[in-house]
Short mmCIF file of C-alpha atoms in Angstrom, two decimals:
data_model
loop_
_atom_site.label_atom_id
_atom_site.label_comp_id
_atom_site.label_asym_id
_atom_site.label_seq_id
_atom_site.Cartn_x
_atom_site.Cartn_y
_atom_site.Cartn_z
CA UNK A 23 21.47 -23.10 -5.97
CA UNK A 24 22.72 -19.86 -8.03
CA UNK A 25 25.33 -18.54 -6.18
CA UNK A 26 24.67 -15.07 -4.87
CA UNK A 27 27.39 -13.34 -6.96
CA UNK A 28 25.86 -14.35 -10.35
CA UNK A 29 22.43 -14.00 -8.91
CA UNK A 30 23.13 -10.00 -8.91
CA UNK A 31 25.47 -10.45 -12.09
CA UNK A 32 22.32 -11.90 -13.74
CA UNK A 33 19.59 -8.99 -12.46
CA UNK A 34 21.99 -6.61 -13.57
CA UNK A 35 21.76 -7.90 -17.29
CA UNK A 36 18.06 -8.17 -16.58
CA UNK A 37 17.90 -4.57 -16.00
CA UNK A 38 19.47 -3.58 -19.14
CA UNK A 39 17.51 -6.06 -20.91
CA UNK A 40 14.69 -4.40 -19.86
CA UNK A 41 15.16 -1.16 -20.69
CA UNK A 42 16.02 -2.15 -24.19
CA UNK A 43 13.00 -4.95 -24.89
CA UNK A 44 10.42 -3.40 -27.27
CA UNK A 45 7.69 -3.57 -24.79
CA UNK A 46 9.29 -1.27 -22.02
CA UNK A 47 8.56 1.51 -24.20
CA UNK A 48 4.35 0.93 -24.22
CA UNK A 49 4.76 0.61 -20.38
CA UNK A 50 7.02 3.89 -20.06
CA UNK A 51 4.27 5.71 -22.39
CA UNK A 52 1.75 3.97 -19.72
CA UNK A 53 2.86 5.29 -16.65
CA UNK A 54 3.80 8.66 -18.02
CA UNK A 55 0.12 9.19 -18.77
CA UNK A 56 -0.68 8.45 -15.56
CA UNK A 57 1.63 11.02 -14.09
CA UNK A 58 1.20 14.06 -17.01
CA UNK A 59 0.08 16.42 -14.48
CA UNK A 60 1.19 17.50 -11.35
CA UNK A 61 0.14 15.32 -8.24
CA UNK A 62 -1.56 16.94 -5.61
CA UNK A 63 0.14 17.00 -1.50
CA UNK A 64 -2.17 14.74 0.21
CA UNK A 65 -1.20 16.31 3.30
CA UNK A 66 -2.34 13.70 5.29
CA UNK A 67 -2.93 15.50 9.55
CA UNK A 68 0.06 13.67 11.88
CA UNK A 69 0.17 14.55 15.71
CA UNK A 70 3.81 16.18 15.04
CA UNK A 71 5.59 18.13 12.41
CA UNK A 72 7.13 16.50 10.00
CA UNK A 73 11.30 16.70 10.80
CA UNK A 74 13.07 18.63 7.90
CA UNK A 75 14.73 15.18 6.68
CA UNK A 76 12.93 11.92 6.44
CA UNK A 77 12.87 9.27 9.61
CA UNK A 78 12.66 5.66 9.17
CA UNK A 79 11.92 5.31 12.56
CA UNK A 80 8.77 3.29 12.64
CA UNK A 81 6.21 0.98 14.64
CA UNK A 82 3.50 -1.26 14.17
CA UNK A 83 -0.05 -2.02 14.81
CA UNK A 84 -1.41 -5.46 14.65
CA UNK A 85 -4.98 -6.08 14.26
CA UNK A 86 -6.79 -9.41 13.44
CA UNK A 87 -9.59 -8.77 10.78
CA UNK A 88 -13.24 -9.68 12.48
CA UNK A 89 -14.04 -13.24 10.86
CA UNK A 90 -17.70 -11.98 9.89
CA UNK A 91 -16.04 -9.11 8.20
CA UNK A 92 -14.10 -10.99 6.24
CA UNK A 93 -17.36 -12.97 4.88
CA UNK A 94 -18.91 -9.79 4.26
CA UNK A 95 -15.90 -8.33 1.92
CA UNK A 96 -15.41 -11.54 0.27
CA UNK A 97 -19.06 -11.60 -1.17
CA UNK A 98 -18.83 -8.25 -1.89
CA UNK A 99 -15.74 -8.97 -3.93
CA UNK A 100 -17.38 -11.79 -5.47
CA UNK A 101 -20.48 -10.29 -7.02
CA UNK A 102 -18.22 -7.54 -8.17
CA UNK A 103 -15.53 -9.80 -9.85
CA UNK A 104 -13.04 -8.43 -7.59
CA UNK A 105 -10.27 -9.78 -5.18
CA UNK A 106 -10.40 -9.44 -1.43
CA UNK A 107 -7.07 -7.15 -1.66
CA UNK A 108 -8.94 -4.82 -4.52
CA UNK A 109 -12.28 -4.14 -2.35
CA UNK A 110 -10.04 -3.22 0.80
CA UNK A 111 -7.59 -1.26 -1.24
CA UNK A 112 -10.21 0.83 -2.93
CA UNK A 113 -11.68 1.22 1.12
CA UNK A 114 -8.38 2.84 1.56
CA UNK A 115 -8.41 5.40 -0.83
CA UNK A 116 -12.03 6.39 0.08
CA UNK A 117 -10.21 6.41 4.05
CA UNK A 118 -7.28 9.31 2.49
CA UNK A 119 -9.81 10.94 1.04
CA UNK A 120 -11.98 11.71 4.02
CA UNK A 121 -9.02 12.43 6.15
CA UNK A 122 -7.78 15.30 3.49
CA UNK A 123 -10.54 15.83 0.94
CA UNK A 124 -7.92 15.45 -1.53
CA UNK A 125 -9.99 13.24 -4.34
CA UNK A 126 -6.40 12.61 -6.63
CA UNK A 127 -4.38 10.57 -4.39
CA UNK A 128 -1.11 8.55 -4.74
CA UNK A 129 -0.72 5.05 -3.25
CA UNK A 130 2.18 3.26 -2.95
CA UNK A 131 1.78 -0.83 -3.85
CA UNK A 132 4.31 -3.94 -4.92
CA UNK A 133 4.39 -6.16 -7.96
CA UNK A 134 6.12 -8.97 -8.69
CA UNK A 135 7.01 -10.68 -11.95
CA UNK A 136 9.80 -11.63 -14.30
CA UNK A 137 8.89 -10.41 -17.85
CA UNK A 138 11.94 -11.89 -19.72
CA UNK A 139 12.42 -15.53 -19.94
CA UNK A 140 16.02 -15.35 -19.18
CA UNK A 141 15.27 -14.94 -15.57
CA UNK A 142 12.56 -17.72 -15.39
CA UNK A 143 15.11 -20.27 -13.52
CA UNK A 144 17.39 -17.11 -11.77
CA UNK A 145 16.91 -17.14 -7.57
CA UNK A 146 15.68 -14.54 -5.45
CA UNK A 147 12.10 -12.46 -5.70
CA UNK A 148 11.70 -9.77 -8.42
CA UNK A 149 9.18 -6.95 -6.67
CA UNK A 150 9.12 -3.81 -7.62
CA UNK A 151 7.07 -1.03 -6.31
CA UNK A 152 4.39 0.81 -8.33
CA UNK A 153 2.96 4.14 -7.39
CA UNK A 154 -1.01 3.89 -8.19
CA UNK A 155 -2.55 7.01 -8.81
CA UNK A 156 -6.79 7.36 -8.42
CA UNK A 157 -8.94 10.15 -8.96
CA UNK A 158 -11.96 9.79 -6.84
CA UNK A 159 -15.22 11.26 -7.78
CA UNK A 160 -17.28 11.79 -4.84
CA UNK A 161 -20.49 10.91 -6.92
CA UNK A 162 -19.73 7.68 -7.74
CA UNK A 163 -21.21 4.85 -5.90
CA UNK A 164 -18.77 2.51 -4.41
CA UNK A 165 -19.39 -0.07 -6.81
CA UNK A 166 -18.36 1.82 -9.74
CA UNK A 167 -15.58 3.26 -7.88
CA UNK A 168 -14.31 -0.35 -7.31
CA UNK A 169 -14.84 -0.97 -10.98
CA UNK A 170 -12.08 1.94 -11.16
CA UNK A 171 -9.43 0.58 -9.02
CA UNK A 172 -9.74 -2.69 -10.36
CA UNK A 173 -8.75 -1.70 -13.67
CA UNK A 174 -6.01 0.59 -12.23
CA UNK A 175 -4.69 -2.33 -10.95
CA UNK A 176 -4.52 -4.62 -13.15
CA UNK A 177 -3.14 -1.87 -15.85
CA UNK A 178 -0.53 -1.33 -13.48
CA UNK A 179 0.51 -4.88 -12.66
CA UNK A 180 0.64 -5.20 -16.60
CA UNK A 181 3.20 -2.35 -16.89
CA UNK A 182 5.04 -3.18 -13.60
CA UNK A 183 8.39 -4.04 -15.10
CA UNK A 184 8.70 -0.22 -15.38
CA UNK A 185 11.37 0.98 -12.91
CA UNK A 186 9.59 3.31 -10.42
CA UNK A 187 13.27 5.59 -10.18
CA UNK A 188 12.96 5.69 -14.14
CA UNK A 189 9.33 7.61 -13.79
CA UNK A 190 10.68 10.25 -11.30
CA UNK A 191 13.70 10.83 -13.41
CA UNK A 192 11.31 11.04 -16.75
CA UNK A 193 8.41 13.38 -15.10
CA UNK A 194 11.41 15.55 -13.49
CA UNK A 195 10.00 14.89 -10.06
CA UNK A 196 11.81 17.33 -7.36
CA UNK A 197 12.67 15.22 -4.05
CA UNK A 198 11.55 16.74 -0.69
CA UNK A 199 13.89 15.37 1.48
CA UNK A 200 11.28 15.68 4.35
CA UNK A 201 9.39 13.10 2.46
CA UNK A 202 9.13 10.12 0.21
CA UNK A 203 8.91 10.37 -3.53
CA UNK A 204 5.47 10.69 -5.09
CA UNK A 205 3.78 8.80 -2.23
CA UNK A 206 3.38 8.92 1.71
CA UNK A 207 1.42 6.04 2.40
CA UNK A 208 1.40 2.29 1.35
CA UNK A 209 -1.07 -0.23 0.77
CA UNK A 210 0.14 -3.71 -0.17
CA UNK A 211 -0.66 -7.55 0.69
CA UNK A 212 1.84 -9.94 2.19
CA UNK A 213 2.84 -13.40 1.04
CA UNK A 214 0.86 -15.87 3.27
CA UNK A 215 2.84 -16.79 6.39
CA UNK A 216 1.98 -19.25 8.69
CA UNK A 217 1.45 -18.57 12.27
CA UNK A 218 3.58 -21.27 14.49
CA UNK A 219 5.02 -23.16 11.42
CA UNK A 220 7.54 -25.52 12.51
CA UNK A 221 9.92 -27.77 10.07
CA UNK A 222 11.87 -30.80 11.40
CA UNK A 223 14.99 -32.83 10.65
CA UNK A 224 16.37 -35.55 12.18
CA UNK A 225 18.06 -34.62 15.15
CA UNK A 226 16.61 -30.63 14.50
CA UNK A 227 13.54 -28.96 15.23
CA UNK A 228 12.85 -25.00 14.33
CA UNK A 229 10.45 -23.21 14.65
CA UNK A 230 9.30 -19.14 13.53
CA UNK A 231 9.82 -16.83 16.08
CA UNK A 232 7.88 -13.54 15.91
CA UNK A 233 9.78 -10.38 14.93
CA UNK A 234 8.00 -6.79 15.67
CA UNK A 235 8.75 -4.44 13.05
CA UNK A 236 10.64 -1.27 14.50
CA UNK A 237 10.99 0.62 10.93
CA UNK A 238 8.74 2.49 8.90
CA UNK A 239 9.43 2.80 4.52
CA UNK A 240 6.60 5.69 4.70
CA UNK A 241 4.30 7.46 6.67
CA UNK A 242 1.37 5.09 6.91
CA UNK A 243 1.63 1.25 5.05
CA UNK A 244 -0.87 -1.11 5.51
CA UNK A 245 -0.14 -4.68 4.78
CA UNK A 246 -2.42 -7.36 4.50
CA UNK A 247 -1.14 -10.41 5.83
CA UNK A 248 -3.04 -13.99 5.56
CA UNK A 249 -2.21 -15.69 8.72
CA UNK A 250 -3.42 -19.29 8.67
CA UNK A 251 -7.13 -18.56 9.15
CA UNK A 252 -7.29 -15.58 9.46
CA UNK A 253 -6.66 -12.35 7.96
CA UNK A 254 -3.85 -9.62 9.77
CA UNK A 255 -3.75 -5.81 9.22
CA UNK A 256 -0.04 -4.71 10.50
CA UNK A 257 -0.62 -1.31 9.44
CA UNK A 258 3.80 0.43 10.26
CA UNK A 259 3.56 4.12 10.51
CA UNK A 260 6.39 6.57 11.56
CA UNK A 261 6.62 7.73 15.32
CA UNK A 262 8.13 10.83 14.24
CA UNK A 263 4.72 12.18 13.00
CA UNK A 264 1.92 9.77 14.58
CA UNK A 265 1.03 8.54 17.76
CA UNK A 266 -0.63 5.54 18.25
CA UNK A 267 -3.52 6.44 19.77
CA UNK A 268 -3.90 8.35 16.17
CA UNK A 269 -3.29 5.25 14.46
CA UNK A 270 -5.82 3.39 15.92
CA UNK A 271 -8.46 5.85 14.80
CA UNK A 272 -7.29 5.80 11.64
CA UNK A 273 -7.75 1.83 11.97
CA UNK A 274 -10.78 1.86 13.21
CA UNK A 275 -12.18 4.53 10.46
CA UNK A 276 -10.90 2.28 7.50
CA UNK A 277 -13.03 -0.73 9.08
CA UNK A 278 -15.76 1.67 9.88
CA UNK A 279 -15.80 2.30 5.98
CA UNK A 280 -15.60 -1.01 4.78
CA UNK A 281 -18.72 -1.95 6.74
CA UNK A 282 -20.61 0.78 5.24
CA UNK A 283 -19.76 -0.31 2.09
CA UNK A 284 -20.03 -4.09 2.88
CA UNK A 285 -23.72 -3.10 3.99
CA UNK A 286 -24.59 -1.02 1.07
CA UNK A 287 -22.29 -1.08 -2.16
CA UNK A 288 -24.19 1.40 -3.81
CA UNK A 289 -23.54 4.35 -1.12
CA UNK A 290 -22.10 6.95 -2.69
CA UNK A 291 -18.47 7.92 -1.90
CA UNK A 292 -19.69 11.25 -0.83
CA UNK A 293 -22.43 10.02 1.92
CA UNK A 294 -19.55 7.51 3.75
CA UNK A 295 -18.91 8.57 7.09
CA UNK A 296 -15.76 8.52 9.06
CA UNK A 297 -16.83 7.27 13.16
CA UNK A 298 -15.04 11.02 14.38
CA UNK A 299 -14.47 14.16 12.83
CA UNK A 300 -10.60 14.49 11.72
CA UNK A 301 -8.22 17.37 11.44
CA UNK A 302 -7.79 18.49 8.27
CA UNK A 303 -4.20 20.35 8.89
CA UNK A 304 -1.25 19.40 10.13
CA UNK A 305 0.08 21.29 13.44
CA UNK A 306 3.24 22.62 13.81
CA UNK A 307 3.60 22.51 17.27
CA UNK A 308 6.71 21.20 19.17
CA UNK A 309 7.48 18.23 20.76
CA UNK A 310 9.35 17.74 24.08
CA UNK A 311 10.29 14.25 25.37
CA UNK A 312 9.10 14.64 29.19
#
C-alpha cells in the first residue's frame, strides 16, 4: 500500500501537472463557455430564511425507488441511448424548474477520473465536482430535452479534470457567504453499496452497520444509491431552510414527473405538471424553537 504521506505528496504533483498538460487549456476554454454569462439565482422557496452565513447542518430522506418504476425509466433510457442516472437527472432539472420557473439552472454533480498516467497505480479516489449548467426550453419535448443533458454530460465528464475553484477564480465569481458557490442543489449517483454485506476471517466476522447522514454540502442533493436490488433516493437537505414535510413534496413531485415522462416521452416540458401548486418566493418570516 502507498503510504498516506506520499499519497498526498503524489496528488500534489498531480495538480501541478495538470494545470500545465496541454489539454487543461481546451477544458478551461470549455467550461468558461459554459459560464460566459451571468447565472441566474434559482431561488429555490425553503420553509425558513436563509441564515446570513451558510449551515451544514443537514438531514436525510430515504426512499426506495418503486420496482415498476424503475422498469419504466430503464426502457425509457434504453430507446433513448441514455443511462438510468441521465433520464432521472434531466427529471430533476425539469423538477427546479417548475418549483422557480427559472429555465437556466445550475446543478451540482461528481466525476471521477485520473487523466495523467502517473497516477494510474497512486491510492485513494480522484472525484471532483463539476457544476452542470442547462438551459431549458419549455417547448421542447422531453425527449429532445434528454438528448440535451446527455450531451452536457458527457462534455462535462470529458473536461472534468478542470478544478471547479479554478472556474470561480477565472469567471470572478463573488461568494455569498449565505450560500454555496454557483450551485444550491446536487444531483449525483453513489457507488453501489451493498445492503447487509458481511466479510469474514478466521476467528472475525464484520459486518456494515448503517450510518444516517446528519450533514448537508448544499441545500437540496439527491443521490442515487444502488442498493443490492434495488434502487435508493437519500435525497440530504439543510434543516436550516427546509422542513421535512417540504421535502417530501418535493420527493414526491420529482417521481410525479418522471412518471409523466415515463408514460409519454414526447410531453412537452411546458405541459408537465407538478401533483400541488408550489410557492414561488421564499418567506422571510422568523423562526422560534417552541
Amino acid at each position: 500500500m502507498v503510504p498516506l504521506e506520499l499519497q498526498y505528496s503524489d496528488y500534489a504533483i498531480w495538480q501541478v501537472k495538470m494545470m500545465d498538460a496541454p489539454f487543461m487549456k481546451k477544458q478551461e476554454e470549455y467550461w468558461l463557455s459554459m459560464y460566459n454569462t451571468k447565472v441566474p439565482e434559482l431561488n429555490l422557496y425553503t420553509d425558513y430564511a436563509r441564515p446570513k452565513v451558510i449551515s451544514t447542518e443537514g438531514k436525510s430522506l430515504y426512499t426506495y425507488v418503486e420496482d415498476e418504476l424503475i422498469k419504466s425509466i430503464d426502457e425509457l433510457s434504453r430507446t433513448r441511448m441514455t443511462t438510468r442516472f441521465m433520464s432521472m437527472f434531466a427529471a430533476y432539472y425539469i423538477l427546479l424548474y417548475k418549483y422557480t420557473d427559472i429555465n437556466d439552472i445550475v446543478v451540482g454533480s461528481s466525476a471521477e477520473g485520473r487523466a495523467l498516467k502517473d497516477m494510474e497505480n497512486v491510492g485513494g479516489a480522484f472525484i471532483g465536482t463539476v457544476a452542470l449548467r442547462s438551459r431549458l426550453n419549455p417547448g421542447l419535448t422531453f425527449t429532445e430535452y434528454l438528448q440535451e443533458v446527455k450531451e452536457m454530460i458527457l462534455n462535462a465528464y470529458d473536461n472534468s479534470d478542470y478544478q471547479l475553484d479554478c472556474l470561480l477564480e477565472n469567471i470572478n465569481f463573488q461568494h455569498d457567504p449565505s450560500k454555496n458557490p454557483l450551485f444550491d442543489t446536487m444531483f449525483i449517483s453513489a457507488v453501489s453499496k451493498n445492503k447487509g454485506q458481511k466479510i469474514e476471517l478466521e476467528g472475525l466476522r464484520f459486518e456494515k452497520y448503517p450510518i444516517h447522514n446528519q450533514g448537508s454540502k448544499v441545500d437540496l442533493l439527491f443521490e442515487l444509491i444502488q442498493e443490492d436490488n434495488r434502487l435508493l433516493l437519500e435525497i440530504q437537505f439543510a434543516v436550516k431552510l427546509y422542513r421535512e414535510e417540504t421535502v417530501i413534496k418535493i420527493r414526491d413531485n420529482y417521481f410525479h414527473i418522471i412518471r409523466q415522462v415515463c408514460e409519454n416521452p414526447e410531453i412537452l416540458l411546458r405541459d408537465l405538471k407538478l401533483i400541488n401548486s408550489v410557492e414561488k418566493k421564499r418567506p422571510h418570516i422568523p423562526v422560534f424553537d417552541i
